[in-house]
């Protein structure tokens, strides 16, 4: 599942999204399908919890209420899995996991077929073929036999079933499809299904079973009465803009949450936001950092308004159109500099002690994401954000770096505000073994772990260092935290921003949208990041000499 968790995060003069996969609410359906029960990519590991829940529903075992006394017998059962655990416990199907179910851990092929066997009360069958990894008389033997007979899963090759292999999405889909009597989709069809799930558009016809759980709108009767009174009795009724009323009400709902990351976006704002996802933003076109509580230009982008107006690296932005930016925080300062294309922002600049004003016309600019330089035999990979370019183009770049056999790699995430979770996963996958955990994502009724699904491009013997500062947020913190937990890289610099929540982004049919906090993420070892940040292994404050970079180079040389 692609979290597009990402989270959408307000920050820099660049894309600031950690996209979470949006929920697509469909019309009511009369029958279950694999697509409804299991949301997983074909080559992604499937967790115990997700497979258990899908199997319970596929076998029509999810009708009864949760037995609270049963749940207390197990450790750490998220609410979203409690009904499935209760049903499986009743059928003695959880013995393979023990008391700590570890529902976020990938399930193995042998565990999956044995779980289905016990849930469905199937009679064990001895395999008709010889399998070297299935011990005669073992508890998994009968499940493997049923799996082959009924077409759940076949051996991965002659003589090997793959009982200890992690269950991949395509295999889980095969099992659930067979249980439901469906024809399992091909890999190409699975990709199309996933692309459809990843769509950013939501249709406004919700599942009937979901509506009953939404509850009544607070003070809905009063709001409706007020609206009726306005329509009937207001003297200047011709001035009433019903669209504005609707938008204002939606904005008020989100504003009442008192969460800066949860907002309603009108169509224009929503379209602008979607452009950010593609790496395009409207602003002055400069890379910036937060230094000494002041927004400071690192470098203007080539051909940008900032470059045309003569802004230079090291320039400090003190004010934006009369608003003092000093000390208000990195994210908020950036928002004041950015704005609608074509508008003018009056910047108060400090350069070498002298202060002056600059009028800059905002333009939509394409933000670069990857910069690769070499310091001798050491590769320096600077990521400016985690957008679509990073997701698509980083791995080929890392493969080229590996071909040159570097002495070490420095991953520079300073002032990187974040981006797509999948892009962060992609970055981590270059350095750690396939199937390594990247982050734990905990929602109100669900808990899942994101794993890498690609082989590393960089040899494990090549040392890595991550540079980080207070402007490193969201996806940057996911990467730094994961590489730190896996002891794959040493983190140098300052404590990161501390943005550890996940936002869901939905776009409605009129192009308006909602961005809402739906989950919190933790490092693979369970460390909390929100409001805390990632602590560096070597603390070095930002300075003019760039001692953070110098330290990394020193350690690699």
Coordinates of C-alpha atoms in Angstrom, one line a residue:
X1 CA 0.0 0.0 0.0
X2 CA 1.4 3.4 -0.9
X3 CA 0.9 6.0 1.9
X4 CA 0.2 9.1 -1.0
X5 CA 1.0 7.7 5.0
X6 CA 2.4 10.1 2.0
X7 CA 1.8 12.6 4.3
X8 CA 1.3 16.0 2.9
X9 CA 3.3 18.3 4.9
X10 CA 3.6 22.1 4.7
X11 CA 7.1 23.3 4.4
X12 CA 9.9 24.6 2.0
X13 CA 9.7 26.4 -1.3
X14 CA 9.3 22.9 -2.7
X15 CA 7.0 19.9 -2.6
X16 CA 6.2 19.0 1.0
X17 CA 4.1 15.9 0.6
X18 CA 4.4 12.4 2.3
X19 CA 1.5 11.0 0.3
X20 CA -0.8 8.4 2.0
X21 CA -2.7 6.1 -0.3
X22 CA -6.2 7.6 -0.6
X23 CA -9.3 5.6 0.2
X24 CA -11.6 5.2 -2.7
X25 CA -15.2 4.7 -1.6
X26 CA -17.2 2.8 -4.2
X27 CA -20.8 2.1 -4.7
X28 CA -22.5 -0.6 -2.6
X29 CA -21.7 -4.1 -3.9
X30 CA -23.6 -7.3 -3.3
X31 CA -20.6 -9.7 -3.2
X32 CA -17.1 -9.7 -1.8
X33 CA -14.1 -9.5 -4.1
X34 CA -10.4 -9.9 -3.5
X35 CA -10.0 -6.2 -4.5
X36 CA -12.2 -5.3 -1.5
X37 CA -10.5 -7.5 1.0
X38 CA -6.8 -7.1 0.3
X39 CA -5.1 -3.8 -0.6
X40 CA -1.5 -4.8 -1.5
X41 CA 1.0 -4.5 -4.3
X42 CA 2.0 -7.6 -6.2
X43 CA 5.6 -7.6 -5.1
X44 CA 5.1 -6.2 -1.6
X45 CA 5.3 -8.5 1.5
X46 CA 2.0 -9.1 3.2
X47 CA 1.7 -8.8 6.9
X48 CA 0.1 -11.4 9.2
X49 CA -2.6 -9.0 10.2
X50 CA -3.6 -8.0 6.7
X51 CA -3.7 -11.6 5.5
X52 CA -5.6 -12.8 8.6
X53 CA -8.2 -10.2 8.1
X54 CA -8.6 -10.9 4.4
X55 CA -8.9 -14.7 5.0
X56 CA -11.4 -14.3 7.8
X57 CA -13.6 -12.1 5.5
X58 CA -13.2 -14.3 2.5
X59 CA -14.3 -17.4 4.5
X60 CA -17.3 -15.4 5.8
X61 CA -16.2 -15.7 9.4
X62 CA -16.5 -12.1 10.4
X63 CA -20.2 -12.0 11.3
X64 CA -19.9 -12.1 15.1
X65 CA -18.9 -9.4 17.6
X66 CA -15.5 -9.2 19.1
X67 CA -14.9 -11.2 22.3
X68 CA -13.0 -8.8 24.5
X69 CA -11.8 -11.5 26.9
X70 CA -10.2 -13.3 23.9
X71 CA -8.3 -10.2 22.8
X72 CA -6.8 -9.7 26.2
X73 CA -5.0 -13.0 25.9
X74 CA -2.7 -11.5 23.1
X75 CA -0.2 -8.7 23.1
X76 CA -0.8 -5.6 21.0
X77 CA -3.9 -6.2 18.9
X78 CA -4.9 -3.0 17.0
X79 CA -8.6 -2.3 16.9
X80 CA -8.8 -3.0 13.1
X81 CA -7.6 -6.6 13.6
X82 CA -9.6 -7.5 16.8
X83 CA -12.6 -9.1 15.1
X84 CA -10.3 -11.2 12.9
X85 CA -8.2 -12.3 15.9
X86 CA -11.4 -13.2 17.8
X87 CA -12.7 -15.3 15.0
X88 CA -9.4 -17.0 14.4
X89 CA -8.9 -17.7 18.2
X90 CA -12.3 -19.4 18.3
X91 CA -11.1 -21.8 15.6
X92 CA -7.7 -22.5 17.3
X93 CA -6.0 -21.0 14.2
X94 CA -3.5 -18.7 16.0
X95 CA -1.1 -21.3 17.5
X96 CA 1.4 -20.7 14.7
X97 CA 2.0 -17.2 16.0
X98 CA 2.1 -17.5 19.8
X99 CA 0.8 -15.0 22.3
X100 CA 2.6 -12.0 20.7
X101 CA 0.9 -12.2 17.3
X102 CA 3.2 -9.5 15.8
X103 CA 0.5 -8.7 13.2
X104 CA 2.8 -6.2 11.5
X105 CA 5.4 -8.8 10.6
X106 CA 5.4 -10.4 7.1
X107 CA 3.6 -13.7 7.0
X108 CA 5.4 -16.7 5.4
X109 CA 3.9 -18.9 2.7
X110 CA 3.7 -21.9 5.0
X111 CA 2.0 -19.9 7.8
X112 CA -0.5 -18.5 5.3
X113 CA -1.7 -21.8 3.9
X114 CA -1.8 -23.4 7.4
X115 CA -3.8 -20.4 8.7
X116 CA -6.4 -20.8 5.9
X117 CA -6.5 -24.6 6.5
X118 CA -7.4 -24.0 10.2
X119 CA -9.7 -21.1 9.7
X120 CA -11.7 -23.0 7.1
X121 CA -11.6 -26.3 8.9
X122 CA -10.3 -28.1 5.8
X123 CA -9.1 -31.7 6.0
X124 CA -5.3 -32.0 5.7
X125 CA -4.0 -33.7 2.6
X126 CA -0.6 -35.2 2.2
X127 CA 1.2 -33.6 -0.9
X128 CA 1.3 -35.8 -3.9
X129 CA 4.7 -34.5 -4.9
X130 CA 8.0 -34.7 -2.9
X131 CA 8.9 -31.4 -1.3
X132 CA 12.3 -31.1 0.4
X133 CA 11.3 -28.1 2.6
X134 CA 8.1 -29.8 3.9
X135 CA 8.9 -32.3 6.7
X136 CA 6.8 -35.5 6.7
X137 CA 4.3 -35.5 9.5
X138 CA 4.8 -31.8 10.3
X139 CA 1.9 -29.4 11.0
X140 CA 2.4 -27.6 7.8
X141 CA 2.4 -30.8 5.6
X142 CA -1.3 -31.2 5.4
X143 CA -1.8 -27.5 4.7
X144 CA 0.6 -27.6 1.8
X145 CA -1.2 -30.6 0.4
X146 CA -4.5 -28.8 0.5
X147 CA -2.9 -25.7 -1.0
X148 CA -1.6 -27.6 -4.0
X149 CA -4.8 -29.6 -4.4
X150 CA -7.2 -26.6 -4.3
X151 CA -4.9 -24.2 -6.2
X152 CA -4.1 -21.8 -3.4
X153 CA -0.4 -21.8 -4.0
X154 CA 1.9 -24.1 -6.0
X155 CA 5.5 -25.0 -5.2
X156 CA 7.9 -22.2 -6.2
X157 CA 10.0 -24.7 -8.1
X158 CA 10.4 -28.5 -8.4
X159 CA 10.8 -30.0 -5.0
X160 CA 10.5 -26.7 -3.1
X161 CA 7.2 -25.3 -1.9
X162 CA 8.7 -22.2 -0.2
X163 CA 7.2 -22.6 3.3
X164 CA 9.8 -20.2 4.8
X165 CA 9.5 -17.6 2.0
X166 CA 7.7 -14.3 2.8
X167 CA 4.2 -14.2 1.2
X168 CA 4.1 -11.6 -1.6
X169 CA 1.1 -9.7 -2.6
X170 CA 0.6 -11.7 -5.8
X171 CA 0.5 -14.9 -3.8
X172 CA -1.9 -13.5 -1.2
X173 CA -4.2 -12.4 -4.0
X174 CA -4.0 -15.9 -5.5
X175 CA -5.1 -17.5 -2.2
X176 CA -8.0 -15.1 -1.5
X177 CA -9.2 -15.2 -5.2
X178 CA -9.3 -19.0 -5.1
X179 CA -11.2 -19.0 -1.8
X180 CA -13.8 -16.6 -3.3
X181 CA -14.0 -18.6 -6.5
X182 CA -12.5 -15.9 -8.6
X183 CA -9.9 -16.2 -11.3
X184 CA -6.7 -14.7 -9.9
X185 CA -5.6 -11.6 -11.9
X186 CA -2.4 -11.6 -13.9
X187 CA 0.5 -9.5 -12.7
X188 CA -0.4 -6.9 -15.4
X189 CA -4.0 -6.9 -14.2
X190 CA -2.8 -6.5 -10.6
X191 CA -0.7 -3.5 -11.6
X192 CA -3.8 -1.9 -13.2
X193 CA -5.8 -2.6 -10.0
X194 CA -3.2 -0.9 -7.9
X195 CA -3.0 2.1 -10.2
X196 CA -6.7 2.5 -9.8
X197 CA -6.4 2.3 -6.0
X198 CA -3.7 4.9 -6.1
X199 CA -6.0 7.4 -7.9
X200 CA -6.3 10.8 -6.2
X201 CA -10.0 11.2 -7.0
X202 CA -12.8 10.1 -4.8
X203 CA -16.4 9.5 -6.0
X204 CA -19.1 10.8 -3.6
X205 CA -21.0 7.6 -3.3
X206 CA -20.0 5.8 -0.1
X207 CA -20.5 2.2 0.9
X208 CA -23.9 1.8 2.6
X209 CA -22.4 -0.2 5.5
X210 CA -20.0 2.7 6.2
X211 CA -22.6 5.4 6.5
X212 CA -24.2 4.0 9.6
X213 CA -20.9 4.3 11.5
X214 CA -20.4 7.9 10.6
X215 CA -22.8 9.3 13.1
X216 CA -25.1 12.3 12.7
X217 CA -23.5 15.7 11.9
X218 CA -23.1 17.7 15.1
X219 CA -25.8 20.4 15.4
X220 CA -26.9 19.4 11.9
X221 CA -30.5 20.3 12.7
X222 CA -29.5 23.8 13.7
X223 CA -27.3 24.3 10.7
X224 CA -30.1 23.1 8.4
X225 CA -32.6 25.4 10.2
X226 CA -30.3 28.4 9.8
X227 CA -29.8 27.7 6.1
X228 CA -33.5 27.4 5.6
X229 CA -34.1 30.7 7.4
X230 CA -31.6 32.4 5.3
X231 CA -33.2 31.1 2.1
X232 CA -36.6 32.1 3.2
X233 CA -36.3 35.3 5.2
X234 CA -33.0 37.0 4.5
X235 CA -33.5 40.5 3.0
X236 CA -30.5 40.4 0.7
X237 CA -31.0 36.8 -0.5
X238 CA -29.7 37.6 -3.9
X239 CA -26.3 38.2 -2.4
X240 CA -26.2 34.7 -0.9
X241 CA -23.6 32.5 -2.6
X242 CA -24.5 28.9 -1.9
X243 CA -21.1 27.6 -3.1
X244 CA -19.4 29.9 -0.7
X245 CA -21.6 28.8 2.2
X246 CA -20.7 25.2 1.5
X247 CA -17.0 25.9 1.2
X248 CA -17.0 28.0 4.4
X249 CA -18.8 25.2 6.3
X250 CA -16.2 22.6 5.1
X251 CA -13.4 25.0 6.1
X252 CA -14.9 25.5 9.5
X253 CA -15.1 21.8 10.1
X254 CA -11.5 21.3 9.4
X255 CA -10.4 24.4 11.3
X256 CA -12.2 23.2 14.4
X257 CA -9.8 20.3 14.5
X258 CA -7.0 22.7 15.5
X259 CA -4.5 20.7 13.4
X260 CA -2.3 22.7 11.0
X261 CA -2.0 19.7 8.8
X262 CA -5.7 19.1 8.4
X263 CA -7.4 21.5 6.0
X264 CA -10.2 21.8 3.4
X265 CA -8.9 23.0 0.0
X266 CA -11.0 24.9 -2.5
X267 CA -10.7 23.9 -6.1
X268 CA -7.9 26.3 -6.9
X269 CA -5.9 25.4 -3.8
X270 CA -6.4 21.7 -4.5
X271 CA -5.2 22.0 -8.1
X272 CA -2.2 23.9 -6.9
X273 CA -1.6 21.1 -4.3
X274 CA -1.8 18.4 -7.0
X275 CA 0.8 20.4 -9.0
X276 CA 3.1 20.2 -6.0
X277 CA 2.9 16.4 -6.0
X278 CA 4.4 16.6 -9.5
X279 CA 7.3 18.7 -8.2
X280 CA 5.9 22.1 -9.4
X281 CA 5.3 24.9 -6.9
X282 CA 4.5 28.6 -7.2
X283 CA 7.0 30.8 -5.4
X284 CA 10.3 32.6 -5.9
X285 CA 12.2 29.5 -6.9
X286 CA 14.9 29.1 -4.3
X287 CA 16.2 26.4 -2.1
X288 CA 16.2 27.6 1.5
X289 CA 17.1 26.5 4.9
X290 CA 16.3 27.6 8.5
X291 CA 19.5 29.0 10.0
X292 CA 19.7 30.9 13.3
X293 CA 15.9 31.3 13.2
X294 CA 16.0 33.0 9.8
X295 CA 14.9 31.7 6.4
X296 CA 18.1 31.7 4.4
X297 CA 18.6 31.1 0.7
X298 CA 20.9 28.2 -0.1
X299 CA 20.7 28.8 -3.9
X300 CA 18.2 30.2 -6.4
X301 CA 17.0 27.7 -9.0
X302 CA 18.3 28.3 -12.6
X303 CA 16.0 30.7 -14.5
X304 CA 13.8 31.3 -11.4
X305 CA 12.4 34.6 -10.3
X306 CA 14.8 34.6 -7.4
X307 CA 17.8 34.3 -9.8
X308 CA 16.4 37.0 -12.1
X309 CA 16.0 39.4 -9.2
X310 CA 19.6 38.9 -8.1
X311 CA 19.0 37.0 -4.9
X312 CA 22.1 35.1 -3.8
X313 CA 23.1 32.2 -1.6
X314 CA 23.3 33.3 2.0
X315 CA 20.7 36.0 1.6
X316 CA 18.4 36.1 4.7
X317 CA 14.7 36.7 4.1
X318 CA 13.5 38.8 7.1
X319 CA 10.0 39.8 5.9
X320 CA 7.5 38.8 3.2
X321 CA 5.0 41.5 2.3
X322 CA 5.2 43.1 5.7
X323 CA 5.1 39.9 7.7
X324 CA 8.1 39.3 10.0
X325 CA 9.5 35.9 9.3
X326 CA 12.2 35.8 12.0
X327 CA 11.6 33.1 14.6
X328 CA 8.2 32.1 13.4
X329 CA 9.3 28.6 12.3
X330 CA 10.6 27.1 9.1
X331 CA 7.3 25.8 7.8
X332 CA 5.3 29.0 8.4
X333 CA 8.0 31.2 7.0
X334 CA 8.0 29.3 3.7
X335 CA 4.3 29.5 3.4
X336 CA 4.4 33.3 3.5
X337 CA 7.1 33.4 0.7
X338 CA 5.2 31.1 -1.5
X339 CA 1.9 32.1 -3.2
X340 CA -0.3 32.3 -6.2
X341 CA 1.5 32.5 -9.6
X342 CA 1.8 36.0 -10.9
X343 CA 1.4 37.7 -7.5
X344 CA 4.2 39.9 -6.1
X345 CA 5.9 39.3 -2.8
X346 CA 7.8 42.1 -1.2
X347 CA 10.9 40.6 0.5
X348 CA 13.1 42.3 3.0
X349 CA 16.6 40.9 2.5
X350 CA 19.7 41.1 4.6
X351 CA 23.0 40.6 2.9
X352 CA 26.4 41.1 4.6
X353 CA 24.7 43.2 7.3
X354 CA 22.9 45.5 4.8
X355 CA 19.1 45.3 4.5
X356 CA 17.1 46.1 1.4
X357 CA 13.8 45.4 -0.3
X358 CA 13.2 43.1 -3.4
X359 CA 9.9 42.8 -5.3
X360 CA 9.7 39.2 -6.7
X361 CA 6.9 38.0 -9.0
X362 CA 6.0 34.4 -8.0
X363 CA 6.1 31.8 -10.8
X364 CA 5.4 28.1 -11.0
X365 CA 8.8 26.4 -11.1
X366 CA 9.8 22.7 -11.4
X367 CA 11.8 21.8 -8.3
X368 CA 14.8 19.6 -8.7
X369 CA 15.0 16.7 -6.4
X370 CA 18.4 15.0 -6.8
X371 CA 21.9 16.5 -6.9
X372 CA 24.9 14.1 -7.0
X373 CA 28.5 15.4 -6.6
X374 CA 31.8 13.7 -5.8
X375 CA 34.4 14.5 -3.2
X376 CA 37.2 12.4 -4.5
X377 CA 36.0 8.8 -4.1
X378 CA 33.1 9.8 -1.9
X379 CA 29.6 10.3 -3.5
X380 CA 27.4 13.0 -2.1
X381 CA 23.7 12.5 -2.8
X382 CA 21.6 15.5 -1.9
X383 CA 17.9 15.0 -1.9
X384 CA 15.8 18.2 -2.0
X385 CA 12.5 16.5 -1.6
X386 CA 10.8 13.1 -1.9
X387 CA 8.6 13.5 -5.0
X388 CA 8.0 11.6 -8.1
X389 CA 11.4 12.3 -9.6
X390 CA 13.1 10.7 -6.6
X391 CA 10.7 7.8 -6.7
X392 CA 11.5 7.2 -10.4
X393 CA 15.1 8.3 -10.9
X394 CA 17.1 7.7 -7.8
X395 CA 17.7 4.0 -8.1
X396 CA 19.4 4.2 -11.6
X397 CA 21.6 7.0 -10.2
X398 CA 22.5 4.8 -7.2
X399 CA 23.3 1.9 -9.5
X400 CA 25.7 4.2 -11.4
X401 CA 27.3 5.3 -8.2
X402 CA 27.8 1.6 -7.2
X403 CA 29.5 0.9 -10.5
X404 CA 32.2 3.5 -9.6
X405 CA 32.9 1.6 -6.3
X406 CA 32.7 4.6 -4.0
X407 CA 34.7 4.7 -0.7
X408 CA 31.5 6.0 1.0
X409 CA 28.2 7.7 0.4
X410 CA 26.9 10.9 2.1
X411 CA 23.1 11.3 1.9
X412 CA 22.4 15.0 2.5
X413 CA 18.8 15.5 3.7
X414 CA 19.3 18.9 5.3
X415 CA 16.3 21.2 4.8
X416 CA 14.5 18.5 2.9
X417 CA 10.8 18.9 4.0
X418 CA 9.6 15.5 3.0
X419 CA 7.5 13.9 0.3
X420 CA 6.0 10.6 -0.7
X421 CA 6.4 7.7 1.6
X422 CA 7.0 5.4 -1.3
X423 CA 9.9 7.6 -2.4
X424 CA 11.3 7.4 1.1
X425 CA 10.9 3.6 0.9
X426 CA 12.7 3.7 -2.4
X427 CA 15.6 5.6 -0.9
X428 CA 16.0 3.2 2.1
X429 CA 15.8 0.2 -0.3
X430 CA 19.1 1.2 -1.8
X431 CA 21.0 0.5 1.4
X432 CA 19.3 -2.4 3.2
X433 CA 18.3 -6.0 2.3
X434 CA 15.0 -6.5 0.5
X435 CA 12.1 -7.0 2.9
X436 CA 13.6 -4.7 5.6
X437 CA 11.1 -2.6 7.6
X438 CA 11.1 1.1 6.8
X439 CA 8.4 2.5 9.2
X440 CA 5.5 1.5 11.3
X441 CA 2.2 3.4 10.5
X442 CA -0.5 3.4 13.2
X443 CA -4.0 4.6 12.4
X444 CA -7.1 4.7 14.6
X445 CA -8.1 1.2 13.6
X446 CA -5.1 -0.2 11.8
X447 CA -1.4 -0.8 12.1
X448 CA 0.9 -1.7 9.4
X449 CA 4.6 -1.9 8.6
X450 CA 6.1 -0.6 5.4
X451 CA 8.9 -2.9 4.0
X452 CA 11.4 -2.4 1.2
X453 CA 10.4 -4.5 -1.9
X454 CA 13.6 -4.1 -4.0
X455 CA 17.1 -5.4 -3.7
X456 CA 19.8 -2.9 -2.5
X457 CA 21.9 -1.1 -5.1
X458 CA 24.7 -0.2 -2.7
X459 CA 27.0 -2.9 -1.4
X460 CA 26.7 -3.4 2.4
X461 CA 30.4 -2.9 2.8
X462 CA 30.2 0.7 1.7
X463 CA 29.8 3.0 4.7
X464 CA 27.0 5.6 4.7
X465 CA 26.4 8.9 6.5
X466 CA 23.2 11.0 6.7
X467 CA 23.3 14.8 7.1
X468 CA 20.3 16.3 8.8
X469 CA 19.1 19.6 10.4
X470 CA 16.0 21.2 11.9
X471 CA 14.5 21.5 8.4
X472 CA 14.7 17.8 7.7
X473 CA 11.1 16.7 8.1
X474 CA 8.6 13.9 7.4
X475 CA 10.0 11.6 4.7
X476 CA 13.5 12.8 5.5
X477 CA 13.0 11.6 9.1
X478 CA 11.6 8.2 7.9
X479 CA 14.8 7.7 5.9
X480 CA 17.2 8.9 8.6
X481 CA 15.3 6.9 11.3
X482 CA 15.2 3.7 9.3
X483 CA 18.9 3.8 8.3
X484 CA 19.8 4.6 11.9
X485 CA 17.7 1.7 13.3
X486 CA 19.3 -0.8 10.8
X487 CA 22.7 0.6 11.7
X488 CA 23.3 1.2 8.0
X489 CA 24.3 4.8 8.3
X490 CA 25.6 7.3 10.9
X491 CA 23.4 10.4 11.3
X492 CA 25.3 13.7 11.6
X493 CA 23.9 17.2 12.3
X494 CA 21.0 18.5 14.3
X495 CA 17.7 17.1 15.7
X496 CA 15.2 16.9 12.8
X497 CA 11.9 18.8 12.6
X498 CA 9.7 16.1 14.3
X499 CA 6.9 15.7 11.8
X500 CA 5.6 12.2 12.5
X501 CA 2.0 12.2 11.4
X502 CA 0.4 11.0 8.2
X503 CA -2.1 13.0 6.1
X504 CA -4.6 11.5 3.8
X505 CA -5.5 13.6 0.7
X506 CA -8.8 13.3 -1.1
X507 CA -10.0 15.2 -4.1
X508 CA -13.8 15.5 -4.7
X509 CA -15.5 15.7 -8.1
X510 CA -15.6 19.5 -8.1
X511 CA -11.8 19.5 -7.6
X512 CA -12.0 20.7 -4.0
X513 CA -10.2 18.4 -1.5
X514 CA -9.4 17.5 2.0
X515 CA -6.0 16.9 3.7
X516 CA -6.5 15.3 7.0
X517 CA -4.2 13.6 9.6
X518 CA -5.1 9.9 9.8
X519 CA -2.1 8.2 11.3
X520 CA 1.2 8.5 13.1
X521 CA 4.4 6.8 12.0
X522 CA 7.3 5.3 14.0
X523 CA 10.8 4.1 13.1
X524 CA 11.3 0.3 12.5
X525 CA 12.4 0.0 16.2
X526 CA 9.2 1.8 17.4
X527 CA 10.8 5.2 18.1
X528 CA 8.3 8.1 18.2
X529 CA 9.2 11.0 15.9
X530 CA 6.2 13.4 16.0
X531 CA 7.2 16.3 18.2
X532 CA 10.5 14.7 19.0
X533 CA 12.5 14.3 15.8
X534 CA 15.3 12.0 15.0
X535 CA 18.4 12.5 17.2
X536 CA 21.7 12.5 15.4
X537 CA 24.5 10.1 16.3
X538 CA 26.9 13.0 16.1
X539 CA 25.5 16.4 17.1
X540 CA 27.0 19.3 15.1
X541 CA 25.1 22.6 14.7
X542 CA 24.8 24.3 11.3
X543 CA 27.5 26.9 10.7
X544 CA 29.2 28.8 7.8
X545 CA 32.0 26.3 7.5
X546 CA 29.6 23.4 7.0
X547 CA 31.2 21.3 9.8
X548 CA 28.5 18.7 9.3
X549 CA 29.8 17.9 5.8
X550 CA 33.4 18.2 6.8
X551 CA 32.9 15.7 9.7
X552 CA 31.3 13.1 7.3
X553 CA 34.2 13.5 4.8
X554 CA 36.7 13.2 7.6
X555 CA 35.2 10.0 8.9
X556 CA 35.1 8.5 5.4
X557 CA 38.7 9.4 4.6

